XYZ file of C-alpha atoms in Angstrom:
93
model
C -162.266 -94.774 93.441
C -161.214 -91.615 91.918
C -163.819 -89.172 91.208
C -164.715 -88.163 87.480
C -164.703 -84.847 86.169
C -167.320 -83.205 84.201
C -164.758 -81.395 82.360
C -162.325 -82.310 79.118
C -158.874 -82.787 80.541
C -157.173 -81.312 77.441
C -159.843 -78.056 76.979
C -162.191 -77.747 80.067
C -164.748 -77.785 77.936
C -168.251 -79.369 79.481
C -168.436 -83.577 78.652
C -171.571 -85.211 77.763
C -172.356 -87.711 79.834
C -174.144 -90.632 79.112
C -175.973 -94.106 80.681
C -174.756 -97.463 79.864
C -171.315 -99.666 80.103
C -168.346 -98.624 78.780
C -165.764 -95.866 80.522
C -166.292 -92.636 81.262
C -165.504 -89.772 78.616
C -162.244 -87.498 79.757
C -161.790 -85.777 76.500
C -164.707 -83.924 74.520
C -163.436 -85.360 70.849
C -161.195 -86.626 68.701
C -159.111 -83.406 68.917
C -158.539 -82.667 72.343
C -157.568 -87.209 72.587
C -155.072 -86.254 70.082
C -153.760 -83.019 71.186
C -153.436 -85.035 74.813
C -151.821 -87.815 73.231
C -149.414 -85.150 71.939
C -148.406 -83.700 75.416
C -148.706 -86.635 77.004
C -145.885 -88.469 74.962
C -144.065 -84.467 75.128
C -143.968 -84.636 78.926
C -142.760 -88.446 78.945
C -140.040 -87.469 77.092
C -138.743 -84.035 78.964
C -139.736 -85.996 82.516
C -137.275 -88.918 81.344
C -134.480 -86.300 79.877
C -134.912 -84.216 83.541
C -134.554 -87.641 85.208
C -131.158 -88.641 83.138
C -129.784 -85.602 83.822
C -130.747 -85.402 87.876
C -129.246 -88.944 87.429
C -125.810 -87.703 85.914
C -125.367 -84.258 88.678
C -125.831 -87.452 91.535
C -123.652 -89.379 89.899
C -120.914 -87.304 89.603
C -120.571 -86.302 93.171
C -119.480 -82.898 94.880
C -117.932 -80.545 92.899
C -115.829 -78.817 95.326
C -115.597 -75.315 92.771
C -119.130 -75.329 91.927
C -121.494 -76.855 94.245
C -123.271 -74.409 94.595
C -124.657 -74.202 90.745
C -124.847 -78.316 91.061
C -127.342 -77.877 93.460
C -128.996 -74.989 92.104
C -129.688 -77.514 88.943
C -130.573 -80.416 90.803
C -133.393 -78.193 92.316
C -134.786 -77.133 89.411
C -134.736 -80.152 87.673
C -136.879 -81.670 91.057
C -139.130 -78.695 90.196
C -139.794 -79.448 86.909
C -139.914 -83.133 87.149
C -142.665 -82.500 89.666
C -144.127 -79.795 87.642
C -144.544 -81.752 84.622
C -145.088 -84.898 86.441
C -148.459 -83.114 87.655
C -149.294 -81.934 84.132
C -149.303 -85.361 82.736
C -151.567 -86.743 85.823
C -154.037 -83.962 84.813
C -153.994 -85.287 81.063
C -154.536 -88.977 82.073
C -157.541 -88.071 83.955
């Protein structure tokens, strides 16, 4: 089981916490759910247009007069997928 944080996952701020059934609080109001929800579908949609385009350098195969930039591209499009891939783990809590 994961562990919870005590903090919003879109602000840091402090989160109440309370007794009873029902899940845990990750954001501290309607706001910060929003402004998540917001970044969340942002970084869905830059992850999947990093993927398509790691996709297309693969596909396309060794460039024999510029492999060198080909590769330099497919690193930093691992980068960022990983980057952003992170970010949006921190916003689903």
């Amino acid at each position: 089981m994961p562990r919870l944080s005590s903090v919003c996952a879109s602000c840091g701020a402090p989160l109440e916490t309370h007794a009873g059934p029902g899940r845990p609080a990750i954001y501290c109001g309607d706001g910060c759910r929003r402004m998540a929800e917001y970044r969340i579908r942002t970084l869905v949609r830059r992850i999947d247009r990093y993927e398509i385009a790691r996709r297309d350098l693969l596909a396309r195969g060794i460039d024999p007069f510029d492999d060198a930039g080909r590769q330099r591209r497919l690193r930093a499009l691992r980068r960022w997928i990983t980057e952003d891939t992170a970010a949006l783990r921190g916003l689903l809590g």
